[in-house]
PDB file of C-alpha atoms in Angstrom:
ATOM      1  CA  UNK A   1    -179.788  -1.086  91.574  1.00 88.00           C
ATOM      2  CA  UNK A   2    -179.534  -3.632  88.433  1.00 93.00           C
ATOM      3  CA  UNK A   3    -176.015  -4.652  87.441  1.00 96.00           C
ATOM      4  CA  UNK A   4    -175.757  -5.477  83.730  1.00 97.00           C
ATOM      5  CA  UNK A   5    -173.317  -7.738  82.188  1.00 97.00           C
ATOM      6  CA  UNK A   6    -172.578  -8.481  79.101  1.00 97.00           C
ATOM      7  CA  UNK A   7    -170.276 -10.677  76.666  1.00 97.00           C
ATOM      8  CA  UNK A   8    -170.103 -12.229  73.201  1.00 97.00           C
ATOM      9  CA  UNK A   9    -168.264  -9.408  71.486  1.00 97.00           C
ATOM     10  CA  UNK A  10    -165.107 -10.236  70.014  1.00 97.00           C
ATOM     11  CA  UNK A  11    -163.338 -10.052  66.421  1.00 98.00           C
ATOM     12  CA  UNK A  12    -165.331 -10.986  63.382  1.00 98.00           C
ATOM     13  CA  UNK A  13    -164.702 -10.957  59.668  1.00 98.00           C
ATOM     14  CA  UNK A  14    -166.822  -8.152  57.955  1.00 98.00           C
ATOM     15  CA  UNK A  15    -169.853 -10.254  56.711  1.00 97.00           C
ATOM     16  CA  UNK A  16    -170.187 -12.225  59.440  1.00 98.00           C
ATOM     17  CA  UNK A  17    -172.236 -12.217  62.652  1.00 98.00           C
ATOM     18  CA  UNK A  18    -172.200 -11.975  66.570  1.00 98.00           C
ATOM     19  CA  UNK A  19    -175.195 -12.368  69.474  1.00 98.00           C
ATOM     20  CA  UNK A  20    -174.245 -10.362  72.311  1.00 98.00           C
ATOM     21  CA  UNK A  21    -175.969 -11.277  75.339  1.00 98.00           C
ATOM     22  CA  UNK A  22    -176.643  -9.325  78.618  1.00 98.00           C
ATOM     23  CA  UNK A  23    -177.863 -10.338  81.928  1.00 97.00           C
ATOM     24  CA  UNK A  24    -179.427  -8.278  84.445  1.00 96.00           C
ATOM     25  CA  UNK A  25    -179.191  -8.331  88.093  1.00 95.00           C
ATOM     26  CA  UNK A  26    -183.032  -8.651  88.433  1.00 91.00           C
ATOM     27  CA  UNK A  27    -185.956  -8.255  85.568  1.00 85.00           C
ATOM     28  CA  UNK A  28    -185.509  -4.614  84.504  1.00 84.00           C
ATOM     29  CA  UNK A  29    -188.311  -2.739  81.978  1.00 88.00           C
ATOM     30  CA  UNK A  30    -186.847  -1.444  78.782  1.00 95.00           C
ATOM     31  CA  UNK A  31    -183.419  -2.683  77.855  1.00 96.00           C
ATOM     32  CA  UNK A  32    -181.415  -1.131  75.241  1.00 96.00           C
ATOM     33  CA  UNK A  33    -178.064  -1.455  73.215  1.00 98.00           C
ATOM     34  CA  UNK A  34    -175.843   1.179  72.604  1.00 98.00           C
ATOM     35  CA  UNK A  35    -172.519   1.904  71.085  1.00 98.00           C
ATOM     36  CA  UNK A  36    -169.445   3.682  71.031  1.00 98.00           C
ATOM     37  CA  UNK A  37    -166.599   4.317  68.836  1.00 97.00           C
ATOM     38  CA  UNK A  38    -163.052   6.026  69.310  1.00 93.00           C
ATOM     39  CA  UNK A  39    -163.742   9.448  69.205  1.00 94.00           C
ATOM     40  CA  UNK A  40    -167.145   9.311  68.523  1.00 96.00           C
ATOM     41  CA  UNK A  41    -170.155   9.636  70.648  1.00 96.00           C
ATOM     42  CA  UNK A  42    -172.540   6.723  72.307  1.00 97.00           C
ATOM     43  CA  UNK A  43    -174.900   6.142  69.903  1.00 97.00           C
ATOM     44  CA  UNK A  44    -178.703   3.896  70.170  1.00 98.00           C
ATOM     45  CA  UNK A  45    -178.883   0.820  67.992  1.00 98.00           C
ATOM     46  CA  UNK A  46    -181.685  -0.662  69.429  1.00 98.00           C
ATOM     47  CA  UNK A  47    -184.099  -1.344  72.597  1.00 97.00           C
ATOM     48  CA  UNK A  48    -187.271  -3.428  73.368  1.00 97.00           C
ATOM     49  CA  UNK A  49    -190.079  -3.186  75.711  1.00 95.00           C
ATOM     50  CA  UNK A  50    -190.434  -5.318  79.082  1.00 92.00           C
ATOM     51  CA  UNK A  51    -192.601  -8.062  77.421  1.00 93.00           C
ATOM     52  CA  UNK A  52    -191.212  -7.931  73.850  1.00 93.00           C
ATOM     53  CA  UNK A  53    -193.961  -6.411  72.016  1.00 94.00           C
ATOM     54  CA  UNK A  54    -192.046  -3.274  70.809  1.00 95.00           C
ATOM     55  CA  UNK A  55    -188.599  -3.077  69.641  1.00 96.00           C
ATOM     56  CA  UNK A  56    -187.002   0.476  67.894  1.00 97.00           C
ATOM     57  CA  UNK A  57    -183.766   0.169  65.911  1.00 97.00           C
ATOM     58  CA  UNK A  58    -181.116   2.569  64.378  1.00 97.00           C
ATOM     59  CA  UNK A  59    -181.352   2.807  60.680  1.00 96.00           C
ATOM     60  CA  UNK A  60    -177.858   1.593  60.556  1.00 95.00           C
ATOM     61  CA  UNK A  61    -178.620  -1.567  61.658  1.00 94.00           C
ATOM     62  CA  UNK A  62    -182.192  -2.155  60.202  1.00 90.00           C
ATOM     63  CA  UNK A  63    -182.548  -5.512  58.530  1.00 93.00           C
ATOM     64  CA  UNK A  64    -179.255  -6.392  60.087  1.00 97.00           C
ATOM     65  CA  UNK A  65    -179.791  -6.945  63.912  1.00 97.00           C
ATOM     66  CA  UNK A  66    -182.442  -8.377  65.913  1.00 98.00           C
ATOM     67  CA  UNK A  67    -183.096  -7.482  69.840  1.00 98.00           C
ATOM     68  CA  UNK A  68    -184.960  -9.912  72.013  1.00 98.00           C
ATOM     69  CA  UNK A  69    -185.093 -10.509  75.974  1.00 97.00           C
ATOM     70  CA  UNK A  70    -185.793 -13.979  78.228  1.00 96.00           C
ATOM     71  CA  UNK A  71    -187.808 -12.476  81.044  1.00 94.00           C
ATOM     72  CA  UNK A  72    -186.893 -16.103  82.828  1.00 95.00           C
ATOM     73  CA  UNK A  73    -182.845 -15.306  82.242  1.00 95.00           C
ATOM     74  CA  UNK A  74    -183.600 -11.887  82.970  1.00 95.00           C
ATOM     75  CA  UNK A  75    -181.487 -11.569  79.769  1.00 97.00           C
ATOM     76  CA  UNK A  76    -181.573  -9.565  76.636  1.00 97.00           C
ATOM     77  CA  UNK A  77    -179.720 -10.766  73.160  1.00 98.00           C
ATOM     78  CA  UNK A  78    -178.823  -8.433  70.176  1.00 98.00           C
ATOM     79  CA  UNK A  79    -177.990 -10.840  67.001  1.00 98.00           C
ATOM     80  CA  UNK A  80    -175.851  -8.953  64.614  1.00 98.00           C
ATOM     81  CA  UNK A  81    -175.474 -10.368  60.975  1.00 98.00           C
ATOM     82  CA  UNK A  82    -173.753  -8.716  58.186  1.00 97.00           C
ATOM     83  CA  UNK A  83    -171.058  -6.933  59.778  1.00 98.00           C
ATOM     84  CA  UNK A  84    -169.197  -4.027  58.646  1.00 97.00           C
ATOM     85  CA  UNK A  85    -165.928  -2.192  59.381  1.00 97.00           C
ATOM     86  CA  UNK A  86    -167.956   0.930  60.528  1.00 96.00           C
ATOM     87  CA  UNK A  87    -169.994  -1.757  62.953  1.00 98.00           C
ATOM     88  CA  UNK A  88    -166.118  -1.555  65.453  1.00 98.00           C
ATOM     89  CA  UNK A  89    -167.211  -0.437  68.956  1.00 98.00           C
ATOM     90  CA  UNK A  90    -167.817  -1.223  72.522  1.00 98.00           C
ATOM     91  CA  UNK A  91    -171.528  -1.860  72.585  1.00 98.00           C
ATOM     92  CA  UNK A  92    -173.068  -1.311  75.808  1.00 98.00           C
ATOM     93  CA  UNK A  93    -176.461  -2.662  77.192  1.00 98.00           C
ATOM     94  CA  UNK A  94    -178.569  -0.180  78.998  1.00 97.00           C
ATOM     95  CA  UNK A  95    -182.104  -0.640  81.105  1.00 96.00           C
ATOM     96  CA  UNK A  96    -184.534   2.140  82.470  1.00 92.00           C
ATOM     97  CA  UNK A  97    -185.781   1.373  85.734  1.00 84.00           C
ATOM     98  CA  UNK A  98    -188.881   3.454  85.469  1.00 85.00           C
ATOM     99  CA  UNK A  99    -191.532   1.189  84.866  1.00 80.00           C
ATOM    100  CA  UNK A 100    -194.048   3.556  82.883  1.00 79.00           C
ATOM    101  CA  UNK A 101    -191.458   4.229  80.453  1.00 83.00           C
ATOM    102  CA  UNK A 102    -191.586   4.264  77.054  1.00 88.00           C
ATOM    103  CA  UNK A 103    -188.791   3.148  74.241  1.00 93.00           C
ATOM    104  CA  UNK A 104    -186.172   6.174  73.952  1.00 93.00           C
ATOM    105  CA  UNK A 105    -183.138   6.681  71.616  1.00 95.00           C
ATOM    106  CA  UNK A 106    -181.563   8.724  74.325  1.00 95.00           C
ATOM    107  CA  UNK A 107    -178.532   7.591  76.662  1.00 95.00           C
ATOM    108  CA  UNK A 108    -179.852   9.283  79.361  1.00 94.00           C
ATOM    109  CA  UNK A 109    -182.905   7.968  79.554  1.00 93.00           C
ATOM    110  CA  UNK A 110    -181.047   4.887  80.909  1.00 95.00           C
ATOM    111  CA  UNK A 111    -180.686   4.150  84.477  1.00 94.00           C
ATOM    112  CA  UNK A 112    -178.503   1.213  84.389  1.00 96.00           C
ATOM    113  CA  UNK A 113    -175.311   0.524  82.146  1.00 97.00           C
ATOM    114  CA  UNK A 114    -173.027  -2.657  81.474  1.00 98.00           C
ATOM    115  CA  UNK A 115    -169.304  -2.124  81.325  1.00 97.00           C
ATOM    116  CA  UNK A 116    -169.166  -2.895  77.515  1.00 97.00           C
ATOM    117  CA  UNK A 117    -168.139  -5.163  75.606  1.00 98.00           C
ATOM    118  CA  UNK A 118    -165.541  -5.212  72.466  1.00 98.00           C
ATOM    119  CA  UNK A 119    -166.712  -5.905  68.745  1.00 98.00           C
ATOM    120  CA  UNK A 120    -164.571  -5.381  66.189  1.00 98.00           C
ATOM    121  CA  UNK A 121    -165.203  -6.472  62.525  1.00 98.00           C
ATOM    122  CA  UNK A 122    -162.136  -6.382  60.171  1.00 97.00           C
ATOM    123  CA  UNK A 123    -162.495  -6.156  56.229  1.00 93.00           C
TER     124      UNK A 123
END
């Protein structure tokens, strides 16, 4: 089992920027964010490989977020910069515990989930 915690979500002017930060339980392979609005399904924003060398992102966030992981903290970060409105949700961090896997966009490819945490940008 690998318990996930996260925090640094909170309220934000649209424009600005958050890192949200999770740590893991123990070193975990590929670690993920995710997010989810009212009413709307959990959707991928972006996940990177056990040592770094790969990273995917949602086109929504291109150019806007960056993922990156401290294998020593057994912690992974997601900066967020230029926020929008439409960027409101509880973002979740996510890990696969199968060490041959590869990156997936796909919630349920996930073995491990945080409880969430809160970011909500106002305009």
């Amino acid at each position: 089992q690998v318990q996930l915690v996260e925090s640094g979500g909170g309220l934000v002017q649209a424009g600005g920027s958050l890192r949200l930060s999770c740590v893991a339980s123990r070193r975990s392979y590929i670690m993920g964010w995710f997010r989810q609005a009212p009413g709307k399904e959990r959707e991928f924003v972006a996940a990177i490989s056990r040592n770094s060398d790969t990273s995917h992102y949602a086109d929504f966030v291109k150019g806007r977020c960056t993922i990156s992981r401290d294998n020593a903290k057994n912690t992974v970060y997601l900066q967020m910069s230029s926020l929008k409105p439409e960027d409101t949700a509880v973002y979740y961090c996510a890990a696969d515990g199968n060490q041959a896997a590869t990156i997936s966009r796909w919630p349920n490819e996930y073995d491990y989930w945080g409880q969430g945490t809160q970011v909500t940008v106002s305009s």
